[in-house]
Short mmCIF file of N, CA, C and O in Angstrom, two decimals:
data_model
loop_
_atom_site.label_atom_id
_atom_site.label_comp_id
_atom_site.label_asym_id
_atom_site.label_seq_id
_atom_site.Cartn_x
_atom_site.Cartn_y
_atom_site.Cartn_z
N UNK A 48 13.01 -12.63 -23.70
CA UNK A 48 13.94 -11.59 -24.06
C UNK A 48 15.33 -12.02 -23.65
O UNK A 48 15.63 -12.36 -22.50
N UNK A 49 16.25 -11.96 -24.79
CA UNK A 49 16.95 -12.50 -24.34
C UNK A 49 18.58 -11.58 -23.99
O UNK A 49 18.35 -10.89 -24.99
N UNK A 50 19.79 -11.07 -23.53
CA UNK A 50 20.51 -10.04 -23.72
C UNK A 50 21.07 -9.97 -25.32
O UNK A 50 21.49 -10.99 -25.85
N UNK A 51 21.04 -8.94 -25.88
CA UNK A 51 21.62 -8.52 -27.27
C UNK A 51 22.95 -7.96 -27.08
O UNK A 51 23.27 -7.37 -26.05
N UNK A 52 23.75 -8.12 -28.07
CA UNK A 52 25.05 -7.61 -28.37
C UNK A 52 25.88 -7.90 -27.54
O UNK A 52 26.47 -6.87 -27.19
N UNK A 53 26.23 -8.75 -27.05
CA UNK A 53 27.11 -9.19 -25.82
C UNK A 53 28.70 -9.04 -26.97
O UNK A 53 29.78 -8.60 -26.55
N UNK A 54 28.55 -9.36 -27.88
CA UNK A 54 30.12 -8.77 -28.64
C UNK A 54 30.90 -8.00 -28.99
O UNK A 54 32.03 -8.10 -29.46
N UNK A 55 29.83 -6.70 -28.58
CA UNK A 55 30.57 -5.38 -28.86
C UNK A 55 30.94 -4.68 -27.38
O UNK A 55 30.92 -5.54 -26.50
N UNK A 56 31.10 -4.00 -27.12
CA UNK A 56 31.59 -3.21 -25.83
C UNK A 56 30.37 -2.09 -25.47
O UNK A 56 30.33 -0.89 -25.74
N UNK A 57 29.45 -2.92 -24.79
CA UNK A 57 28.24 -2.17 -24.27
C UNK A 57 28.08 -2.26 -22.62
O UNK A 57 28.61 -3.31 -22.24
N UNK A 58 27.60 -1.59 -21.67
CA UNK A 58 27.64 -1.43 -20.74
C UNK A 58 26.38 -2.21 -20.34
O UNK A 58 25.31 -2.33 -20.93
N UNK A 59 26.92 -2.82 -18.85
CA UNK A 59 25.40 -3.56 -18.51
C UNK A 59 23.96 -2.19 -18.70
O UNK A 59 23.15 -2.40 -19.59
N UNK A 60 23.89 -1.60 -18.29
CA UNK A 60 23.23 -0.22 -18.50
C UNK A 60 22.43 -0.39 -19.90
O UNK A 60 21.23 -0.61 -20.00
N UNK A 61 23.29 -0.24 -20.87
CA UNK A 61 22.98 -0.12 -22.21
C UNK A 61 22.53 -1.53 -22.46
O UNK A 61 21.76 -1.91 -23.35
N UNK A 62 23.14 -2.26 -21.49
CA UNK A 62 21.98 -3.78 -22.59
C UNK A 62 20.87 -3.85 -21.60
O UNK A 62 20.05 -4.74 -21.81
N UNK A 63 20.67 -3.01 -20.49
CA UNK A 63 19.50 -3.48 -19.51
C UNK A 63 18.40 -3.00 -20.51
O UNK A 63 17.50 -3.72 -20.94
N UNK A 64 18.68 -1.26 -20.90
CA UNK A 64 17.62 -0.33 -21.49
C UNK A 64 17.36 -1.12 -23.04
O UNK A 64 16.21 -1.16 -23.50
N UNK A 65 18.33 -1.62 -23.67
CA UNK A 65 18.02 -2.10 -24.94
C UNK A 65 17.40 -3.53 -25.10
O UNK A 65 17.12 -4.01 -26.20
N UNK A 66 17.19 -4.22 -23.80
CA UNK A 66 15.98 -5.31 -23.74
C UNK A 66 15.13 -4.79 -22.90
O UNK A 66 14.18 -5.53 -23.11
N UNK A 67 14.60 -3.69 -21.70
CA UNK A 67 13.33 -3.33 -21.73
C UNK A 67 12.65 -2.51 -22.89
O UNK A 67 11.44 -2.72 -22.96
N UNK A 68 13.11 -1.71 -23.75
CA UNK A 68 12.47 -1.26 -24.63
C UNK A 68 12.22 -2.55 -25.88
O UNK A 68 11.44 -2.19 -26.76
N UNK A 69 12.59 -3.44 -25.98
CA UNK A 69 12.58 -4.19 -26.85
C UNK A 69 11.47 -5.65 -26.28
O UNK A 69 11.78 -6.81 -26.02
N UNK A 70 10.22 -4.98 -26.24
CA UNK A 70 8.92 -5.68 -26.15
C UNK A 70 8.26 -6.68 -26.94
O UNK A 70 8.29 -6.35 -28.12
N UNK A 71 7.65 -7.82 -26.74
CA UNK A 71 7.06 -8.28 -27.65
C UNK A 71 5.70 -7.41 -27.48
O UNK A 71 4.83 -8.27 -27.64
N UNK A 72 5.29 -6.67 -27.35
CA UNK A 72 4.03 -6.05 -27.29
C UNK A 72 4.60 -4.74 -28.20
O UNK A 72 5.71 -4.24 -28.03
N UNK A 73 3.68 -4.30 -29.13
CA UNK A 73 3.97 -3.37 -30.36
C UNK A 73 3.99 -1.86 -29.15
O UNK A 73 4.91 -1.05 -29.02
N UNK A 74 2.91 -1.89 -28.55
CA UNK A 74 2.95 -0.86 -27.45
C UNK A 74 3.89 -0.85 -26.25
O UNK A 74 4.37 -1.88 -25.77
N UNK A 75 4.13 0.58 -25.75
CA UNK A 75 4.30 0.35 -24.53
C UNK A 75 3.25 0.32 -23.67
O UNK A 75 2.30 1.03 -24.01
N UNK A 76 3.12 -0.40 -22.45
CA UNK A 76 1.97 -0.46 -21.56
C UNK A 76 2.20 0.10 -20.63
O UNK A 76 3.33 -0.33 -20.44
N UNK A 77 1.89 1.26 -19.23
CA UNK A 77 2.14 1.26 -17.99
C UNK A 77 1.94 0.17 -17.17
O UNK A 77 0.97 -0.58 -17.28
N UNK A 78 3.29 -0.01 -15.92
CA UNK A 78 2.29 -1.22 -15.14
C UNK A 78 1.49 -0.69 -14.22
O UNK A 78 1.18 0.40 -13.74
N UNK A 79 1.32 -1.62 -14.16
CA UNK A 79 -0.85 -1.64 -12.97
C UNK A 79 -0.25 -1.83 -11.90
O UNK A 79 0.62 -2.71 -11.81
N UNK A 80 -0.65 -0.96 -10.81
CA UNK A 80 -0.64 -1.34 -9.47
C UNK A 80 -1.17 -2.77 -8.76
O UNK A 80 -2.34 -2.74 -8.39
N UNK A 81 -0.63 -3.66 -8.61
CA UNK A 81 -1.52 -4.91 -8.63
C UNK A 81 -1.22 -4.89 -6.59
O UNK A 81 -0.75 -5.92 -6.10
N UNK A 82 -1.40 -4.28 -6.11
CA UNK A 82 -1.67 -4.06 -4.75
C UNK A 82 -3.41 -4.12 -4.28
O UNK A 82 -4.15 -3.91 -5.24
N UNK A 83 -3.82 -4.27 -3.50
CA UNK A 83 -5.07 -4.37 -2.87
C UNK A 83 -5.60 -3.25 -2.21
O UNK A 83 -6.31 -3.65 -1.28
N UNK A 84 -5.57 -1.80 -2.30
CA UNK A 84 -6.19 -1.54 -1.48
C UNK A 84 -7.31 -1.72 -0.54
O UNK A 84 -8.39 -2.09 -1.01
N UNK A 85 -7.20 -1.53 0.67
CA UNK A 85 -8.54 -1.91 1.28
C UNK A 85 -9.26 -0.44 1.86
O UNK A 85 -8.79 0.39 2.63
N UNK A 86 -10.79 -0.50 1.03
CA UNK A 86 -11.42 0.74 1.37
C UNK A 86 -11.39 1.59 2.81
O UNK A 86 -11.78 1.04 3.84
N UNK A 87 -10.88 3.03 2.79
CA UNK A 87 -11.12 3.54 4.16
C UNK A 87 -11.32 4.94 3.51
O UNK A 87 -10.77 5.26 2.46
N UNK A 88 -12.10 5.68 4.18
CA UNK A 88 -12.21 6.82 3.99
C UNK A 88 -11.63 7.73 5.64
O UNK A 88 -12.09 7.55 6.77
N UNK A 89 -10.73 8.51 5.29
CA UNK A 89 -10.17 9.27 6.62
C UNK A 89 -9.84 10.75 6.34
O UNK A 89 -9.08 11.19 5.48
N UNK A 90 -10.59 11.46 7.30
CA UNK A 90 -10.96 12.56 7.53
C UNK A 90 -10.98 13.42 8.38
O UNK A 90 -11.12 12.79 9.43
N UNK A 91 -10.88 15.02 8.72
CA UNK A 91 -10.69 15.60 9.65
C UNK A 91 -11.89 16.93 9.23
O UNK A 91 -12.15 17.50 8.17
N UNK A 92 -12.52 17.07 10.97
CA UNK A 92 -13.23 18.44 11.51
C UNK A 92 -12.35 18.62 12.79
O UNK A 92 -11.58 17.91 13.44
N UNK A 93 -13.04 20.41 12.89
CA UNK A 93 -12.73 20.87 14.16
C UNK A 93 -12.53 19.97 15.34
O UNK A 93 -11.77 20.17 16.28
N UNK A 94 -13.29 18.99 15.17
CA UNK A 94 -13.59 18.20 16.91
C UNK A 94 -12.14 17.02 16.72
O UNK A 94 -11.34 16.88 17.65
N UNK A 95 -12.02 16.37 15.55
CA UNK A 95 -10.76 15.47 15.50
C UNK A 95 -10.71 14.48 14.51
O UNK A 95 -11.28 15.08 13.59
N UNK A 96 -10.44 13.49 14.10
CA UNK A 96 -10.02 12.58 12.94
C UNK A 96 -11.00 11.54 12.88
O UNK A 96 -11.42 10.97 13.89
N UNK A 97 -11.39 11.25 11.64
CA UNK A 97 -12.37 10.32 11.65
C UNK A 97 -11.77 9.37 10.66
O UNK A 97 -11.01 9.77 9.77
N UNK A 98 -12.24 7.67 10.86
CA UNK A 98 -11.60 6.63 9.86
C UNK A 98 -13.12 6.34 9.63
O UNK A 98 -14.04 6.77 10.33
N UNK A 99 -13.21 5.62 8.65
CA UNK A 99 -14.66 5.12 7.89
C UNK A 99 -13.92 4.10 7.40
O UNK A 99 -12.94 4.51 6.78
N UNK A 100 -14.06 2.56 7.47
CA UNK A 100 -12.73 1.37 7.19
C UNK A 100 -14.73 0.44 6.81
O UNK A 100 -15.85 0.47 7.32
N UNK A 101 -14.12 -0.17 5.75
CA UNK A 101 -15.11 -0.98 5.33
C UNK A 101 -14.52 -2.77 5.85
O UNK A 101 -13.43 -3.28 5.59
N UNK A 102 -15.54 -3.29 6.52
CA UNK A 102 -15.63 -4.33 7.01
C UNK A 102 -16.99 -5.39 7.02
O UNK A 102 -17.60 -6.03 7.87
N UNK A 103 -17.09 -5.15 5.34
CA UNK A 103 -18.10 -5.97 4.78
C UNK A 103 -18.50 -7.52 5.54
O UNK A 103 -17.50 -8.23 5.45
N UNK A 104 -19.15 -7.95 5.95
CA UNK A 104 -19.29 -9.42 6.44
C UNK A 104 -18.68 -10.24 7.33
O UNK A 104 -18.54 -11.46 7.48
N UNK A 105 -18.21 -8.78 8.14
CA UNK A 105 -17.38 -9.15 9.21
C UNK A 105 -18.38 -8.89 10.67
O UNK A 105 -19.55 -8.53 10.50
N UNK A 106 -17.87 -9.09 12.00
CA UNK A 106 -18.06 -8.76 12.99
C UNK A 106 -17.59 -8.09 14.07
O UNK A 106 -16.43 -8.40 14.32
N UNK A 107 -18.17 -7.11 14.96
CA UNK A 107 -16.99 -6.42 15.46
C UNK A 107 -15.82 -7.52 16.59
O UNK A 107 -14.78 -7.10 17.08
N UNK A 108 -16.44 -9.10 16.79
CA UNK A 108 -15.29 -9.64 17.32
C UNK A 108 -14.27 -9.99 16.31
O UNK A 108 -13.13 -10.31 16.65
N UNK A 109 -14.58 -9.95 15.28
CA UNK A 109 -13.67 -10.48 13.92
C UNK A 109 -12.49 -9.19 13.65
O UNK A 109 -11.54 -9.34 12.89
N UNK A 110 -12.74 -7.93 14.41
CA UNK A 110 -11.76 -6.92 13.80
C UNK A 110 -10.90 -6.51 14.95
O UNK A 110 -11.26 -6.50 16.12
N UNK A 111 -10.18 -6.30 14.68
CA UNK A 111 -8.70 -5.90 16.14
C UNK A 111 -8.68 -4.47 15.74
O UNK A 111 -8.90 -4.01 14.62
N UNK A 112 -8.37 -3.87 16.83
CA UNK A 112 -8.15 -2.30 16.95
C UNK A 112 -6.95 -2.12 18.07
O UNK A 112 -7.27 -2.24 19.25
N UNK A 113 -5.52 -1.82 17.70
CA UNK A 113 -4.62 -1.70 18.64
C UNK A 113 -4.03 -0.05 18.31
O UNK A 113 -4.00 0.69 17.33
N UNK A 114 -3.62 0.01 19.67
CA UNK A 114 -2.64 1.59 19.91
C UNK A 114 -1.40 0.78 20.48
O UNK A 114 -1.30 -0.02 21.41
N UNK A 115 -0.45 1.34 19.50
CA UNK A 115 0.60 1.73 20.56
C UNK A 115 1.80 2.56 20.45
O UNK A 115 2.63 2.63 19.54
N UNK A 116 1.71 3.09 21.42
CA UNK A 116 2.28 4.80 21.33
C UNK A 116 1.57 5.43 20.03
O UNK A 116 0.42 5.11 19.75
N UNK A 117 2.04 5.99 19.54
CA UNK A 117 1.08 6.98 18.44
C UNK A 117 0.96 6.08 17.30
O UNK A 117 1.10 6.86 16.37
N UNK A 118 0.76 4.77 16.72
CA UNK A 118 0.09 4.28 16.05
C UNK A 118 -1.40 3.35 16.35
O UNK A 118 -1.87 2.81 17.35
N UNK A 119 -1.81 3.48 14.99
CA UNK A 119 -3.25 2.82 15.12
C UNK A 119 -2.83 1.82 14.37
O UNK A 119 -2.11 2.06 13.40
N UNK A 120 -3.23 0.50 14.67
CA UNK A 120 -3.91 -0.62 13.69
C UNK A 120 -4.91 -1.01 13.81
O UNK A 120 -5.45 -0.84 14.91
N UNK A 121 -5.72 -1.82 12.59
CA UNK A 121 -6.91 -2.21 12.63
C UNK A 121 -6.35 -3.44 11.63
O UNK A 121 -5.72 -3.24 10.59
N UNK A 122 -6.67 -4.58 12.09
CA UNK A 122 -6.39 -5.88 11.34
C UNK A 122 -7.73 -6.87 11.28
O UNK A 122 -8.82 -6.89 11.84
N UNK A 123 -7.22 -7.47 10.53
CA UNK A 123 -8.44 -8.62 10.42
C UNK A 123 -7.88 -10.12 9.94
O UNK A 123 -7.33 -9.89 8.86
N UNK A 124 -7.78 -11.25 10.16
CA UNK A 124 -7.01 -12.06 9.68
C UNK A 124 -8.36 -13.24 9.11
O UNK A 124 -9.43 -13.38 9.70
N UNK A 125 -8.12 -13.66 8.41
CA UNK A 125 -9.21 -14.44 7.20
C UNK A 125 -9.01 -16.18 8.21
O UNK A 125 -7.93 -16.77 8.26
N UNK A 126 -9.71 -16.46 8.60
CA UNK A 126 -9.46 -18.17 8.91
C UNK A 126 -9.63 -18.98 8.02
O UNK A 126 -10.35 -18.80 7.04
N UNK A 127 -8.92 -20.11 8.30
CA UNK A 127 -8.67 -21.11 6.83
C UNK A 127 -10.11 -21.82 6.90
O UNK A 127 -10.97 -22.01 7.75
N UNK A 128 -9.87 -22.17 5.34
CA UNK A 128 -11.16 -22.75 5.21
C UNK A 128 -11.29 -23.89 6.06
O UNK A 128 -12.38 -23.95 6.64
N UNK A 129 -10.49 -24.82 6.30
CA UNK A 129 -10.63 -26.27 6.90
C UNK A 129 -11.08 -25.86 7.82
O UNK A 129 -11.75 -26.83 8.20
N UNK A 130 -11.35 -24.49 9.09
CA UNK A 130 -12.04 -24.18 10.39
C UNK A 130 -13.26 -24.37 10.35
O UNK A 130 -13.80 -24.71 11.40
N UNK A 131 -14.17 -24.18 9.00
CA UNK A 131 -15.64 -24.34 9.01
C UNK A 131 -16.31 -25.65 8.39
O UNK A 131 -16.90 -25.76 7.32
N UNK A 132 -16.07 -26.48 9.26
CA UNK A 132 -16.47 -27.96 8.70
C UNK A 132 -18.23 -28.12 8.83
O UNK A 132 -19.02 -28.94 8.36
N UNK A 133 -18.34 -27.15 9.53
CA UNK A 133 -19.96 -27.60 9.75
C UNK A 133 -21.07 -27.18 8.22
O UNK A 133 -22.25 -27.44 7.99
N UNK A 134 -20.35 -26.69 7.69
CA UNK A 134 -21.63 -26.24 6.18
C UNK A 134 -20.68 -26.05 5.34
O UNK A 134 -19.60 -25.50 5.54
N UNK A 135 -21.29 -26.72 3.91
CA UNK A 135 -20.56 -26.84 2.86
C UNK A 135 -20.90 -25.24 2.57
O UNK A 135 -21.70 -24.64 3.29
N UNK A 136 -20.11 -24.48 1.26
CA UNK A 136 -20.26 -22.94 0.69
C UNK A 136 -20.06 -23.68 -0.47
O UNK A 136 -19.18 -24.46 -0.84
N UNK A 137 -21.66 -22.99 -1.20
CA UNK A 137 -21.66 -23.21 -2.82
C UNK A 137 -20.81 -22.00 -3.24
O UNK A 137 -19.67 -22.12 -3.66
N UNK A 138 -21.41 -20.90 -3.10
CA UNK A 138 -20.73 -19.37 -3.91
C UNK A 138 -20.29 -18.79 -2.89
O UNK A 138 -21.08 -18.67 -1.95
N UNK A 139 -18.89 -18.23 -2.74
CA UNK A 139 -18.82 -17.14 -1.87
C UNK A 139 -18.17 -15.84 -2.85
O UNK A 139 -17.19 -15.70 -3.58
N UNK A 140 -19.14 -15.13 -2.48
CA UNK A 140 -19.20 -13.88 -3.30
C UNK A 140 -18.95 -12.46 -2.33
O UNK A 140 -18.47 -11.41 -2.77
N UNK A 141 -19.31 -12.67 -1.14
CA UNK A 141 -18.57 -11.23 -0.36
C UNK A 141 -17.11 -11.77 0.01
O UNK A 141 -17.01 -12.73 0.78
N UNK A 142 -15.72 -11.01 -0.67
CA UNK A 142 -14.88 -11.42 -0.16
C UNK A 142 -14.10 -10.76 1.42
O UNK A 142 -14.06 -9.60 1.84
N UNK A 143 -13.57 -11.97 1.97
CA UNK A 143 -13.42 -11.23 3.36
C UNK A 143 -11.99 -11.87 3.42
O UNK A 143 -11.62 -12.94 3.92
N UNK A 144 -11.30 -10.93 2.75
CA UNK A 144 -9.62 -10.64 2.89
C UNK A 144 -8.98 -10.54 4.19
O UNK A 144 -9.75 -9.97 4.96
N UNK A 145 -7.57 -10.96 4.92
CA UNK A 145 -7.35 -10.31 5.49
C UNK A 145 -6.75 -9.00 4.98
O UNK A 145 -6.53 -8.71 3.81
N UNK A 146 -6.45 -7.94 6.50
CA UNK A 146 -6.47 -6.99 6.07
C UNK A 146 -5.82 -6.28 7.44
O UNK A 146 -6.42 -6.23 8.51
N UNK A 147 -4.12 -5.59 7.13
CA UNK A 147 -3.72 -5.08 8.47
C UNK A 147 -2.95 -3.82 7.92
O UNK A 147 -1.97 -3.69 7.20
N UNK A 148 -3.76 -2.96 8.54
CA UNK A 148 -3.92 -1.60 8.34
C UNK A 148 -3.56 -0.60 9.26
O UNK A 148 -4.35 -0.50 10.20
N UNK A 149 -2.22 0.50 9.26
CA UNK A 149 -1.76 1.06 10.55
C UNK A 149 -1.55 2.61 10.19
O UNK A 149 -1.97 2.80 9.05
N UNK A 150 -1.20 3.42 10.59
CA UNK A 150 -1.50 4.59 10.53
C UNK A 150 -0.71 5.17 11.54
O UNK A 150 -0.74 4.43 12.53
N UNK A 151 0.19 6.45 11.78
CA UNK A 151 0.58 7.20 12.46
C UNK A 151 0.25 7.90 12.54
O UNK A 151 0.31 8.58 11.51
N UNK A 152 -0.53 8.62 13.89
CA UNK A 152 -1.13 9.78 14.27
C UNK A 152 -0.37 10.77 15.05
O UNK A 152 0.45 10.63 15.95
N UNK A 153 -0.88 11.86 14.44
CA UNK A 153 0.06 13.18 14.75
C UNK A 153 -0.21 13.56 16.46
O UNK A 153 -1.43 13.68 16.56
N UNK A 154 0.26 13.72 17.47
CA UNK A 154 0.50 14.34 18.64
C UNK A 154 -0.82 15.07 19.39
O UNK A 154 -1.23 15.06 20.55
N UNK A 155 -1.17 15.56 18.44
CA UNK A 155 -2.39 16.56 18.21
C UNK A 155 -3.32 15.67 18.25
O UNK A 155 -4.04 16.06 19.17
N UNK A 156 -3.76 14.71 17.84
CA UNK A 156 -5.01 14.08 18.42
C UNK A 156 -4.68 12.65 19.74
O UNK A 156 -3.66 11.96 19.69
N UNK A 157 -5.61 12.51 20.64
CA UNK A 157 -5.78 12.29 21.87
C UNK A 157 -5.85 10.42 21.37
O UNK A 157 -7.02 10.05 21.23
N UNK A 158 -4.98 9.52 21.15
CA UNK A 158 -5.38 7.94 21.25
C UNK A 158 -5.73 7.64 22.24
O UNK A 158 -6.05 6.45 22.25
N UNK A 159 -5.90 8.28 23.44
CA UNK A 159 -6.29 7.93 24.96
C UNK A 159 -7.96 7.70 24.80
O UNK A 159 -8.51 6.85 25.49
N UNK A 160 -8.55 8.32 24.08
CA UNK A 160 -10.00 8.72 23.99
C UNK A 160 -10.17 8.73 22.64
O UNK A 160 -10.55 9.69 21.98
N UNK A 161 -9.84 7.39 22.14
CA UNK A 161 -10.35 7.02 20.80
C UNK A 161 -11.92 5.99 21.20
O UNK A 161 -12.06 5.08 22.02
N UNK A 162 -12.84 6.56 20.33
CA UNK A 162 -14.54 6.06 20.06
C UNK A 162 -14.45 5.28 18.76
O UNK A 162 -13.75 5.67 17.82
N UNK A 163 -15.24 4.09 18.73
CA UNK A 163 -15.41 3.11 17.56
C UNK A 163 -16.79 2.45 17.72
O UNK A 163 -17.47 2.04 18.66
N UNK A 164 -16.86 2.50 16.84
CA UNK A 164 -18.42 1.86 16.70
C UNK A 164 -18.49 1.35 15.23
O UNK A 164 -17.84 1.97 14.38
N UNK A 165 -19.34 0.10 14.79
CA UNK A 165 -19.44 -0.90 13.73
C UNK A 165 -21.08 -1.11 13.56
O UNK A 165 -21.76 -1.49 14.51
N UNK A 166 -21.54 -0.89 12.50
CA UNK A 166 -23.02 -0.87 11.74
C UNK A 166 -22.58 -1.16 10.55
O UNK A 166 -21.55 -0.82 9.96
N UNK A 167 -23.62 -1.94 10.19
CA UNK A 167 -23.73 -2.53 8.26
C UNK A 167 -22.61 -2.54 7.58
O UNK A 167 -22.59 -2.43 6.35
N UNK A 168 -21.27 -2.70 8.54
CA UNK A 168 -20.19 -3.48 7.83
C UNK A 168 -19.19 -2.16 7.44
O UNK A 168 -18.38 -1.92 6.54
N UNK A 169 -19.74 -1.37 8.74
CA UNK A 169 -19.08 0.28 8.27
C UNK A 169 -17.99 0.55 9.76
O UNK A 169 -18.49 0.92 10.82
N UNK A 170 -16.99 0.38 9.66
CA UNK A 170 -16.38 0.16 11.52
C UNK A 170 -15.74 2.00 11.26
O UNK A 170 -15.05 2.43 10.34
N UNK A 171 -16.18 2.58 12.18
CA UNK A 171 -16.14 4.18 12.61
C UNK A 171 -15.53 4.16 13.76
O UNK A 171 -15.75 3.46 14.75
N UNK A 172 -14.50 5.21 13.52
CA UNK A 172 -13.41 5.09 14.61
C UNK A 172 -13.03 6.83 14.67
O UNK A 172 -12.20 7.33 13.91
N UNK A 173 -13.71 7.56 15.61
CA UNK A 173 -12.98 8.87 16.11
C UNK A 173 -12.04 8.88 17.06
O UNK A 173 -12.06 8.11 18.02
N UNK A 174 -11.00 9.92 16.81
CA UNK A 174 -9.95 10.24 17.56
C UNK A 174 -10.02 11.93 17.50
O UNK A 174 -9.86 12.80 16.64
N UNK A 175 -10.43 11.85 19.30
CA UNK A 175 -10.53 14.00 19.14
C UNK A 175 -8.92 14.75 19.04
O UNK A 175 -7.78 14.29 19.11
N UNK A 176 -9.34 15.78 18.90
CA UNK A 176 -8.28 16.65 19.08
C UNK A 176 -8.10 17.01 20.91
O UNK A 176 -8.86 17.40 21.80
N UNK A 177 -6.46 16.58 20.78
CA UNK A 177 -6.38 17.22 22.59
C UNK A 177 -6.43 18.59 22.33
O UNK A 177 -6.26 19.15 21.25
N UNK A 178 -6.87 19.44 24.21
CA UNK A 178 -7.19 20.58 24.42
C UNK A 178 -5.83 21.24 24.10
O UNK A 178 -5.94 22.39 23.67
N UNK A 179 -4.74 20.82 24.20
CA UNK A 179 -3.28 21.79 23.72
C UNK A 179 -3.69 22.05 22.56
O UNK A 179 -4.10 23.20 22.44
N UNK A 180 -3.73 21.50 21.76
CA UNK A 180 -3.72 21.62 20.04
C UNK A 180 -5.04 22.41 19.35
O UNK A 180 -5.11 22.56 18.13
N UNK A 181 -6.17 22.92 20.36
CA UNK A 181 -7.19 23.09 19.75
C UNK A 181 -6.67 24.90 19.55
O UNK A 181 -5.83 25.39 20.30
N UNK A 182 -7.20 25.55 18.63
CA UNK A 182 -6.93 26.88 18.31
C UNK A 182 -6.86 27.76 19.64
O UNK A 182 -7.82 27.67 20.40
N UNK A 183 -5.97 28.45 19.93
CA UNK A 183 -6.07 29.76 20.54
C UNK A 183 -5.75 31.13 20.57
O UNK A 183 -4.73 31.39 19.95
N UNK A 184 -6.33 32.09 21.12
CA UNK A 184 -5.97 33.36 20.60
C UNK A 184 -4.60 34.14 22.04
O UNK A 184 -4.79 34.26 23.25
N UNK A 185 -3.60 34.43 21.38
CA UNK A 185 -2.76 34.70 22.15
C UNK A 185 -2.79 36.56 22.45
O UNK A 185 -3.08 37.21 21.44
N UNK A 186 -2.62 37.06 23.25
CA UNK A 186 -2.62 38.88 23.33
C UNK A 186 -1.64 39.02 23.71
O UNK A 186 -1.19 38.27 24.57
N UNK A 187 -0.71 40.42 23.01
CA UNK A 187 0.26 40.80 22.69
C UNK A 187 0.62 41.77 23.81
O UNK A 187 -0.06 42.76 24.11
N UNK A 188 1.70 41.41 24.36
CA UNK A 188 1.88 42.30 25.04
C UNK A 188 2.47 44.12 24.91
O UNK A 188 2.55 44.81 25.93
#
């Protein structure tokens, strides 16, 4: 695409919009998010916040879990291939991305007394609600 009308008195503006609309594609297309999400499911009950972070073919020494001050991360960093000299890999088919993932948590739940636990590639991470923040009933004077 190349700029049009550079001879008449058009505004950069007007020649930006008159070469994006001017496509070689008959359609217009939306673009695609070409970002990675990485699966987590995060959630809240009465008791406090729950993460559900998928960590397919990993191990729990393979995953980092840091606080500091009111953020969470959970990272994972991929090692290069040249580290595993001892066995050739025909197919690798579970991919194990890195992956650094952070989160700001609201006041209201306790990072002091965050619980984590890792099964079948499922890393579970509660954070309760502190006793300030839990509901109370106030009487009127």
């Amino acid at each position: 695409m190349g700029t049009l009308f550079l001879e008449r008195n058009f505004s950069p503006l007007d020649i930006l919009v008159k070469n994006f609309f001017q496509a070689e594609q008959e359609e217009f297309t939306t673009p695609t998010n070409r970002i990675i999400n990485h699966p987590v499911d995060i959630y809240e009950d009465k008791t406090g916040l729950f993460f559900d972070i998928a960590c397919t073919g990993l191990t729990k020494k393979q995953v980092k879990v840091d606080i500091e001050d009111d953020i969470l991360r959970v990272s994972y960093t991929k090692k290069d291939k040249d580290e595993d000299k001892d066995h050739h890999v025909y197919h690798s088919g579970i991919a194990k991305r890195s992956f650094n993932l952070g989160w700001k948590i609201a006041r209201r739940f306790d990072l002091t007394k965050i619980e984590g636990s890792m099964k079948d590639g499922l890393l579970k991470l509660f954070i309760p609600l502190t006793p300030e923040s839990k509901p109370k009933t106030v009487s009127i004077k």
